[in-house]
CSV table of C-alpha atoms in Angstrom, one decimal:
chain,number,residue,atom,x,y,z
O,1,UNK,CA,57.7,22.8,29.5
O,2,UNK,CA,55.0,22.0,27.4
O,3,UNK,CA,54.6,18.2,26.0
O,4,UNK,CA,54.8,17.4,22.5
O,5,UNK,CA,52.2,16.2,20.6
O,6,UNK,CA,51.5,12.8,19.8
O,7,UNK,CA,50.8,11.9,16.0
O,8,UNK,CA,49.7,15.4,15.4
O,9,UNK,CA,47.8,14.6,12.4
O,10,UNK,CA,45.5,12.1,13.5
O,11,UNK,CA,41.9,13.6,13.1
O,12,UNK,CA,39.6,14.1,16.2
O,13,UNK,CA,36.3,14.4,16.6
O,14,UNK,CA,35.9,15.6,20.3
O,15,UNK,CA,32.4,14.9,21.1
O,16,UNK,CA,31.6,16.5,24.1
O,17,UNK,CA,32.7,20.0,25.4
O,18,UNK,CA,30.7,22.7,27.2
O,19,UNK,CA,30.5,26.3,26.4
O,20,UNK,CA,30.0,29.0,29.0
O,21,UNK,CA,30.5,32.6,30.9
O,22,UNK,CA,30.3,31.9,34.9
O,23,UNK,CA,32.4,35.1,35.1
O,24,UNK,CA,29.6,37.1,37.3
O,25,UNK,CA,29.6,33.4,39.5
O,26,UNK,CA,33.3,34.5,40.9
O,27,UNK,CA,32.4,36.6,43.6
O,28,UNK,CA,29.5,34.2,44.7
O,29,UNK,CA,31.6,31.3,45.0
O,30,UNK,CA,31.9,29.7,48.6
O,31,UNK,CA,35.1,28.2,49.7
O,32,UNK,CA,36.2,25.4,47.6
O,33,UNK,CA,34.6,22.5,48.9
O,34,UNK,CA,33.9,20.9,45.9
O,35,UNK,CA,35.0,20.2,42.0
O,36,UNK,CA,32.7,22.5,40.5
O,37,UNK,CA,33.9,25.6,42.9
O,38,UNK,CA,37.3,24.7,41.4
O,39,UNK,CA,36.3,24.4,37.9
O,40,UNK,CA,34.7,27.9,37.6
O,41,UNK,CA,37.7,29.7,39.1
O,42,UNK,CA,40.0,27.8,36.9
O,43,UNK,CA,37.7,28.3,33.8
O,44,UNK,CA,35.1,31.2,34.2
O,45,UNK,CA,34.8,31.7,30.7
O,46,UNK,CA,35.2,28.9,28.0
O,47,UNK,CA,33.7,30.5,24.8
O,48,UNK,CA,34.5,30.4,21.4
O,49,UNK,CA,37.5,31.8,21.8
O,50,UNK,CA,38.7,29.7,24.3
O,51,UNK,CA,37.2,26.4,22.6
O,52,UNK,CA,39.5,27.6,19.4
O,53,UNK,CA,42.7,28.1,21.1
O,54,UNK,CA,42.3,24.8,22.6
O,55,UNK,CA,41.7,23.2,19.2
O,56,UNK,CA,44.6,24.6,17.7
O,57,UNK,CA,47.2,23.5,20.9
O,58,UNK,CA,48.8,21.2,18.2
O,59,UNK,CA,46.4,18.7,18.3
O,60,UNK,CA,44.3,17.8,14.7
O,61,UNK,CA,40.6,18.4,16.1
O,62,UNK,CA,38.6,18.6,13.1
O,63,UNK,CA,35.3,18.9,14.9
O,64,UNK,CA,33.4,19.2,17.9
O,65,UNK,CA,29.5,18.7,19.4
O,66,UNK,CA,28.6,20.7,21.7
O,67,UNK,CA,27.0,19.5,25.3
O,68,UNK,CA,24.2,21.1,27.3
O,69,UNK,CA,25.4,22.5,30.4
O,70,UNK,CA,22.5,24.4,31.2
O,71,UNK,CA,24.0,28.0,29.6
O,72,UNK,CA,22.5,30.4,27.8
O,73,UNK,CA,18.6,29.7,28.8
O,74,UNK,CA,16.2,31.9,27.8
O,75,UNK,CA,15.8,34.7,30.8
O,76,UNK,CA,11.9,34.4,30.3
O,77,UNK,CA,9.0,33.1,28.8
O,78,UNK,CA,7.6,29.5,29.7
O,79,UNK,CA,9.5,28.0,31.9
O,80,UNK,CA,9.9,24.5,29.9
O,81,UNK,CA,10.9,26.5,26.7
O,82,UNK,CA,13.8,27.8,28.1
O,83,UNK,CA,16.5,25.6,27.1
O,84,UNK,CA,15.6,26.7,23.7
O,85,UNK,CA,18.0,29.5,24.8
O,86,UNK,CA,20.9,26.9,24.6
O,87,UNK,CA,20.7,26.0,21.0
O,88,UNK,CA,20.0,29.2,20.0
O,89,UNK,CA,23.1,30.8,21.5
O,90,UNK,CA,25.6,27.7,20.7
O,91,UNK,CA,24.2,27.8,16.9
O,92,UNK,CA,24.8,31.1,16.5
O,93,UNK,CA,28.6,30.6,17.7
O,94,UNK,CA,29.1,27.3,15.3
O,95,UNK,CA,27.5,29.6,12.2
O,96,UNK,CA,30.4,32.5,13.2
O,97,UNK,CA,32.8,29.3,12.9
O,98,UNK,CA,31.4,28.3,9.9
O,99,UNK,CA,32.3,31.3,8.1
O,100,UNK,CA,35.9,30.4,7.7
O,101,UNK,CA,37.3,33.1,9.5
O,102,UNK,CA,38.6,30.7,12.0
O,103,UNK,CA,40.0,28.7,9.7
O,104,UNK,CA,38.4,25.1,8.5
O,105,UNK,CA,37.9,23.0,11.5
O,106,UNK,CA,34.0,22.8,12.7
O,107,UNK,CA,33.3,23.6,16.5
O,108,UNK,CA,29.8,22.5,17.5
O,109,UNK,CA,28.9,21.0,14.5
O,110,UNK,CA,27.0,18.9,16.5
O,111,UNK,CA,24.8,20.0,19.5
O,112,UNK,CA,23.1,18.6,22.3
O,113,UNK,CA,20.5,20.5,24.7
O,114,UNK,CA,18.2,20.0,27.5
O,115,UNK,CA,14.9,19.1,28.0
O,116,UNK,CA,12.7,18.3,31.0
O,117,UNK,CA,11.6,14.7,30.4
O,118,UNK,CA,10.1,14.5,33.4
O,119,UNK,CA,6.9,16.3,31.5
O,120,UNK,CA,5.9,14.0,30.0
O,121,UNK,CA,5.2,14.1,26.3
O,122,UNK,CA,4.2,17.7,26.6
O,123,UNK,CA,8.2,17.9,26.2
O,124,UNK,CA,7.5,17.1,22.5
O,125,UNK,CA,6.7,21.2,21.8
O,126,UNK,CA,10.6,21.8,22.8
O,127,UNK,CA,12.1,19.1,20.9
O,128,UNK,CA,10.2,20.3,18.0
O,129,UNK,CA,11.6,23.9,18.4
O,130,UNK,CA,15.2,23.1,19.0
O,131,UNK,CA,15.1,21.2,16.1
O,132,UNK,CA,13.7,23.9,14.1
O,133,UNK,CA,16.2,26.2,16.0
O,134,UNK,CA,19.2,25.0,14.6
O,135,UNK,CA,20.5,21.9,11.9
O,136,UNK,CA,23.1,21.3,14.1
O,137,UNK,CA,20.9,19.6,16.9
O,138,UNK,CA,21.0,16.0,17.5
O,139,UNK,CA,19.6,15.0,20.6
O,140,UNK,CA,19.2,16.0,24.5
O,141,UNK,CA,20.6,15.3,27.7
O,142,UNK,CA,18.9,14.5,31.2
O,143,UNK,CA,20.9,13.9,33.9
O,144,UNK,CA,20.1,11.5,36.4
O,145,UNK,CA,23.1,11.8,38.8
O,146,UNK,CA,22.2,10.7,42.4
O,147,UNK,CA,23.5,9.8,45.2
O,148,UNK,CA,22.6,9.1,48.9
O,149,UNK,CA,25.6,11.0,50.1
O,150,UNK,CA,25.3,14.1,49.1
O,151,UNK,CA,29.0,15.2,49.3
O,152,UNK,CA,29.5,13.0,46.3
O,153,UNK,CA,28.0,15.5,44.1
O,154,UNK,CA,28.4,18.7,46.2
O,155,UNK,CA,26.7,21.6,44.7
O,156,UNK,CA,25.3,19.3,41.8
O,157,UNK,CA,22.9,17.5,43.5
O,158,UNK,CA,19.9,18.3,41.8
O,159,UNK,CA,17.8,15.1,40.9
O,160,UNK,CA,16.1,12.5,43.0
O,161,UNK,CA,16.8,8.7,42.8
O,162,UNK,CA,15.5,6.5,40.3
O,163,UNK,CA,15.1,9.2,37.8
O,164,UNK,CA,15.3,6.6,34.5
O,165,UNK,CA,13.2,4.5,36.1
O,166,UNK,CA,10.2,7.1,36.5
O,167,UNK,CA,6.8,7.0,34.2
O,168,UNK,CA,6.5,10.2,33.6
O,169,UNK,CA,10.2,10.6,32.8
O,170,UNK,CA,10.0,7.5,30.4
O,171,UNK,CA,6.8,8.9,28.4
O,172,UNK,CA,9.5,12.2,27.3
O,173,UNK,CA,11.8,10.1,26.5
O,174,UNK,CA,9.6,8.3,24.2
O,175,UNK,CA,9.7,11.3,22.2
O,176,UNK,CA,13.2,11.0,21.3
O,177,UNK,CA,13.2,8.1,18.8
O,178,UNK,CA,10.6,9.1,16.5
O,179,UNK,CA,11.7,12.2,16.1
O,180,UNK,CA,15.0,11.0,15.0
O,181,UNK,CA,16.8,12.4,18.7
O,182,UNK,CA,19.4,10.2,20.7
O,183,UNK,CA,19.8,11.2,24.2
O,184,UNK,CA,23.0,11.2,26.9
O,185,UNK,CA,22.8,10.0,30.0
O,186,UNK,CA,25.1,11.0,32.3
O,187,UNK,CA,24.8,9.7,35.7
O,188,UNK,CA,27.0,8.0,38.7
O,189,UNK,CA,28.4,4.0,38.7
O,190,UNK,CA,26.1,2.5,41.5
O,191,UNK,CA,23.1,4.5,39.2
O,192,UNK,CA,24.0,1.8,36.0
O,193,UNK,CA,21.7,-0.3,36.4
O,194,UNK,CA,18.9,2.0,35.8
O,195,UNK,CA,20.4,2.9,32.3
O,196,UNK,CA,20.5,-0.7,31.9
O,197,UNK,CA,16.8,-1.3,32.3
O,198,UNK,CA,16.3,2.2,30.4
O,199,UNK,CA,18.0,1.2,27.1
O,200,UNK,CA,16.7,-2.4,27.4
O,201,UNK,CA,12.6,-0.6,27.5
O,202,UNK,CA,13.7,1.4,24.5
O,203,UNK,CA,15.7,-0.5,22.0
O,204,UNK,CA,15.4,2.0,19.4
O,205,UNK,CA,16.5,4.8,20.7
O,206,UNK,CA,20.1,5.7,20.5
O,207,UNK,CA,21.4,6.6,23.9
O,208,UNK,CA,25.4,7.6,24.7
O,209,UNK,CA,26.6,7.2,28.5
O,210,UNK,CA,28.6,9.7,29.2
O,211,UNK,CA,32.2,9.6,31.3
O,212,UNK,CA,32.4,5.9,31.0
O,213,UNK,CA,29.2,5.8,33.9
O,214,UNK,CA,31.2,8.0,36.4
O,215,UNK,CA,33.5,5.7,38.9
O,216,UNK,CA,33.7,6.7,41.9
O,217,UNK,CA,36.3,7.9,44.6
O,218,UNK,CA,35.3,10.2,46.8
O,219,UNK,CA,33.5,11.0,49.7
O,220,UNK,CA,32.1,8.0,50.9
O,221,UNK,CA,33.7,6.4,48.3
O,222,UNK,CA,37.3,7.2,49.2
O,223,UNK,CA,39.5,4.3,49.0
O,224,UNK,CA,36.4,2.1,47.4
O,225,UNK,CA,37.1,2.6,43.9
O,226,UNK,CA,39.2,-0.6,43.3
O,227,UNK,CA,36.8,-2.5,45.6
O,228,UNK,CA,34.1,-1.3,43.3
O,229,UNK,CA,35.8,-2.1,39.3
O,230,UNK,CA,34.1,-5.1,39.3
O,231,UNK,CA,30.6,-4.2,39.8
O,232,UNK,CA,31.4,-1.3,37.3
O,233,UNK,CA,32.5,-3.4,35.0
O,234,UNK,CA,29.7,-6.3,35.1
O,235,UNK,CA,27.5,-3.4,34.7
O,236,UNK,CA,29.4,-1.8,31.8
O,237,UNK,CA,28.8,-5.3,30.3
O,238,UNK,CA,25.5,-5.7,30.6
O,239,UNK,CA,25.3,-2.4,29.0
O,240,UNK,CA,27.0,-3.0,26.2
O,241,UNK,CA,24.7,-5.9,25.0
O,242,UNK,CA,22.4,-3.1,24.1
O,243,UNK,CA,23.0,-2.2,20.5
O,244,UNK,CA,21.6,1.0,21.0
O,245,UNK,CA,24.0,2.4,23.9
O,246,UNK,CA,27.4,3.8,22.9
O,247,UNK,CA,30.2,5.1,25.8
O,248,UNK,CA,32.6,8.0,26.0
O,249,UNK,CA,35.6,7.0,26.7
O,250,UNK,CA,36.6,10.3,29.2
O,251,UNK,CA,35.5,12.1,32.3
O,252,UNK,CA,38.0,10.5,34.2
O,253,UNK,CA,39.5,13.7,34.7
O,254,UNK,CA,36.9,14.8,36.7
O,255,UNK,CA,36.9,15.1,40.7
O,256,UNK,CA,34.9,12.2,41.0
O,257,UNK,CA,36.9,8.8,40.5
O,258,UNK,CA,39.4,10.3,42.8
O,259,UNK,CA,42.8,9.7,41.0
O,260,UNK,CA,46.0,11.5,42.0
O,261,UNK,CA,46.1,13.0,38.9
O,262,UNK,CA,42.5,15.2,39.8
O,263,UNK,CA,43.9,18.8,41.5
O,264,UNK,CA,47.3,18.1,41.5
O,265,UNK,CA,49.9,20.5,43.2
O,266,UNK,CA,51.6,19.6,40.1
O,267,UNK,CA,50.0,19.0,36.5
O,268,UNK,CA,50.3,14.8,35.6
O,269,UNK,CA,51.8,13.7,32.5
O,270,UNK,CA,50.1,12.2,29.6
O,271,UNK,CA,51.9,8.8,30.8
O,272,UNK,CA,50.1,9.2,33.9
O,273,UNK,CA,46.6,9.8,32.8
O,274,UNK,CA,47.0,7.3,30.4
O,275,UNK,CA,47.7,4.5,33.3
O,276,UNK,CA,45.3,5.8,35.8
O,277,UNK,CA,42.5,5.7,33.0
O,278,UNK,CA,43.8,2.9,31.4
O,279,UNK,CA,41.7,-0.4,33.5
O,280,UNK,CA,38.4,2.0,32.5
O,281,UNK,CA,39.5,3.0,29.0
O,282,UNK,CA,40.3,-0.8,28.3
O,283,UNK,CA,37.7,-2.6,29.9
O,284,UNK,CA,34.8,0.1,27.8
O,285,UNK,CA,36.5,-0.7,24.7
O,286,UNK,CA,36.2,-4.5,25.2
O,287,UNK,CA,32.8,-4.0,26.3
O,288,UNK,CA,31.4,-1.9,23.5
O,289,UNK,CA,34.0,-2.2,20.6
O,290,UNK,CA,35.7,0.3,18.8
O,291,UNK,CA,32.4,1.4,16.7
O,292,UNK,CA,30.5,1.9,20.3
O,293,UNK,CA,33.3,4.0,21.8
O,294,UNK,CA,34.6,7.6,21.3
O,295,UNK,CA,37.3,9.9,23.2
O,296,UNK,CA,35.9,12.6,24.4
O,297,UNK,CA,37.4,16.0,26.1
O,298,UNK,CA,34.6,16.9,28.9
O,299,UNK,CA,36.6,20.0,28.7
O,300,UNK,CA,36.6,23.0,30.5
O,301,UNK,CA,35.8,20.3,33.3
O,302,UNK,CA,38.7,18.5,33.0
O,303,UNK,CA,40.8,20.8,33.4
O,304,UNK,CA,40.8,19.9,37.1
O,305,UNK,CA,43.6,17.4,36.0
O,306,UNK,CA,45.4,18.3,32.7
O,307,UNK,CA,45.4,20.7,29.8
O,308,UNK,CA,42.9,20.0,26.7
O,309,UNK,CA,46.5,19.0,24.2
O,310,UNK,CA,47.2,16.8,27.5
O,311,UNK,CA,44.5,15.1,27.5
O,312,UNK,CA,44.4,13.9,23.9
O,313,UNK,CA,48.1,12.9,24.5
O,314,UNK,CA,47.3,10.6,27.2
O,315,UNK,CA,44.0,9.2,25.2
O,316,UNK,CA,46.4,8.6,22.3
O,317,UNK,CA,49.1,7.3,24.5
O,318,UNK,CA,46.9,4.9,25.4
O,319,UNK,CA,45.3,3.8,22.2
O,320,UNK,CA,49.3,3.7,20.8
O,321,UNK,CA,48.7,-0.3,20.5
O,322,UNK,CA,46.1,-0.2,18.8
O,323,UNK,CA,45.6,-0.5,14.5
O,324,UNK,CA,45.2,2.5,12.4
O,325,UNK,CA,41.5,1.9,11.7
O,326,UNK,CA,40.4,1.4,15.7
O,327,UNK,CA,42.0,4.8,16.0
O,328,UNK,CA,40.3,5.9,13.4
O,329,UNK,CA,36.9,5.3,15.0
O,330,UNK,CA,37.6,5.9,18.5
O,331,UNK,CA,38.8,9.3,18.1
O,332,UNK,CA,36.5,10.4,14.6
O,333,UNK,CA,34.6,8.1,13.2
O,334,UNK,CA,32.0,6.8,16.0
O,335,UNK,CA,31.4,10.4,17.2
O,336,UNK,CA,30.3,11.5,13.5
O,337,UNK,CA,28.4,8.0,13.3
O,338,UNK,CA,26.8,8.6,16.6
O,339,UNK,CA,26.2,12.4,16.0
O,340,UNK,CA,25.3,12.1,12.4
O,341,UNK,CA,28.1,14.5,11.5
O,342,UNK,CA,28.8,15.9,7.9
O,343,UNK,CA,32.3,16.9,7.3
C-alpha cells in the first residue's frame, strides 16, 4: 500500500538528481558486491521520463538541478572537453520540459557538470564552454571520495587521497569564483577536514557539500558509525563557520552510512527514515541554519532504501516541528538561493 503524502502542497526544490541510461551496463554487471551493482539493476534508466513520473508521485516538486554523474560525455574529441557532452545532453532535456508539454514544473532548471580541476587553469577553456552551452549551468562537481579501504567505495574508487588539498587541483578551482561558478564537493566523513581547509583558502567561492559529508557504516566501518558522530559532527561545525559552504540535507539513503533501512527485504517507512536520519538531519541544520541547508533526493541512488514520494515523506516528517518559513527554505528557498534559480 502506498503512503500518503505529507502536506502535498508544500513546494520543493529537489536540488540534486542524476540523469542516465546504464541499460547496455546490465549484462556487464558482476555479482552484486556493492551499492552501485544494486543501483543500476534497480534503476538502469532514469531519464526524463522517469525524473517526471517521480515528480508527479503526489509530491509538489516545482523544480529540480540537475547533478553530473559522468553521463552523456562527448564520445570524442579532446579528452578534457568531454564533459561538455553532459550539459549539452541534460539542457536539451530541460528545454523539451520547458515547452510545457509536461506540464509547468521545471526539471533541471539548474545544472551542474564536471570538470577536471586537476589541470590546472587550462580547465578554464571548459568552464567557458559549458557556460556558453547552456543558461542553465551553475557550477561543477569534483569528487574527492577516498578511502584507504577500498571496499568502502567498491567500484567507485577512482581518486587518490588528499585530492582538495593538491596545487594543481586548487589552481582549477580558482577558476570557479570569477567566473561566477560554485562547486559540490562530494566526498567521505574522515575526508572533511580537507573541505575544511578548502573552503577556508577560498572564501569567495560558493561550495555545497553534498550528502551531509557521507557517514560512514560499512566495510571497515561496520558497527563505527555511532563511535564516529562526534568527530562528524565537530567537523560539520567547523564547516559551517565558513559562510561560503552550504549542506544537503540527504544521501543518507545511500549504501554507505549503513542503516537498516539501505536494501531492505522490505521497503522502510517514512517514520523510519525520518529517525535513522534524524541525529544527521538535526545536527546539519543547527550547524548551518536553515538558509545553508536544503533537502535533496540523490535519486535514482536512493532508491537503495525508499521510493522518491518516500523520501520527501520522511524529510518532511522530520521537519513537521519546524515553522512554516524554515520549511520554506529548507525544502525551496536555499536551493534557488544557492543555484540562482528563476522560477
Amino acid at each position: 500500500m502506498s503512503e500518503a503524502i505529507l502536506d502535498p502542497n508544500l513546494p520543493i526544490i529537489d536540488p540534486h538528481h542524476h540523469l542516465w541510461d546504464r541499460t547496455t551496463l546490465l549484462g556487464q554487471l558482476p555479482p552484486p558486491r556493492h551499492g552501485f551493482e544494486q543501483i543500476v539493476r534497480r534503476a538502469p534508466r532514469y531519464l526524463l521520463d522517469e525524473l517526471l513520473a517521480d515528480m508527479g508521485r503526489g509530491h509538489n516538486v516545482i523544480a529540480t538541478v540537475y547533478m553530473e554523474c559522468g553521463a552523456f560525455y562527448r564520445p570524442t574529441g579532446p579528452v578534457e572537453m568531454k564533459p561538455l557532452g553532459e550539459i549539452e545532453a541534460v539542457n536539451g532535456l530541460a528545454a523539451i520540459a520547458d515547452s510545457g508539454v509536461y506540464g509547468p514544473a521545471k526539471p533541471c532548471a539548474g545544472i551542474v557538470g564536471h570538470a577536471d580541476l586537476t589541470g590546472g587553469a587550462d580547465v578554464r577553456s571548459l568552464l567557458e564552454a559549458q557556460i556558453a552551452a547552456s543558461s542553465r549551468f551553475r557550477g561543477i562537481r569534483h569528487s574527492a571520495s577516498h578511502d584507504p579501504d577500498s571496499d568502502v567505495l567498491g567500484p567507485l574508487v577512482r581518486q587518490p587521497a588528499g585530492l582538495y588539498r593538491d596545487a594543481k587541483f586548487r589552481e582549477g578551482f580558482a577558476q570557479l569564483a570569477p567566473l561566477g561558478l560554485s562547486f559540490d564537493a562530494w566526498l567521505l566523513e574522515p575526508q572533511l577536514s580537507d573541505l575544511i581547509d578548502l573552503a577556508r583558502a577560498f572564501p569567495d567561492t560558493r561550495i555545497i557539500l553534498d550528502h551531509v559529508g557521507t557517514p560512514l557504516g560499512i566495510a571497515s566501518y561496520t558497527g563505527r558509525r555511532e563511535e564516529r558522530f562526534s568527530i562528524w559532527r565537530d567537523n560539520i561545525r567547523s564547516l559551517a563557520e565558513c559562510p561560503n559552504v552550504s549542506v544537503k540535507l540527504g544521501g543518507l539513503a545511500m549504501v554507505f552510512p549503513g542503516f537498516e533501512s539501505c536494501l531492505a527485504d522490505a521497503p522502510a517507512s517514512y517514520e523510519q527514515l525520518a529517525q535513522e536520519w534524524g541525529p544527521y538531519l538535526e545536527t546539519s541544520i543547527e550547524a548551518f541554519g536553515v538558509d545553508r541547508g536544503m533537502f535533496e533526493s540523490n535519486f535514482p541512488v536512493d532508491i537503495l532504501s525508499c521510493s522518491y514520494a518516500t523520501l520527501w515523506n520522511a524529510f518532511k516528517h522530520f521537519a513537521a516541528g519546524y515553522s512554516d518559513s524554515e520549511k520554506a527554505a529548507l525544502f525551496s528557498g536555499t536551493a534557488a538561493k544557492i543555484y540562482r534559480l528563476s522560477l
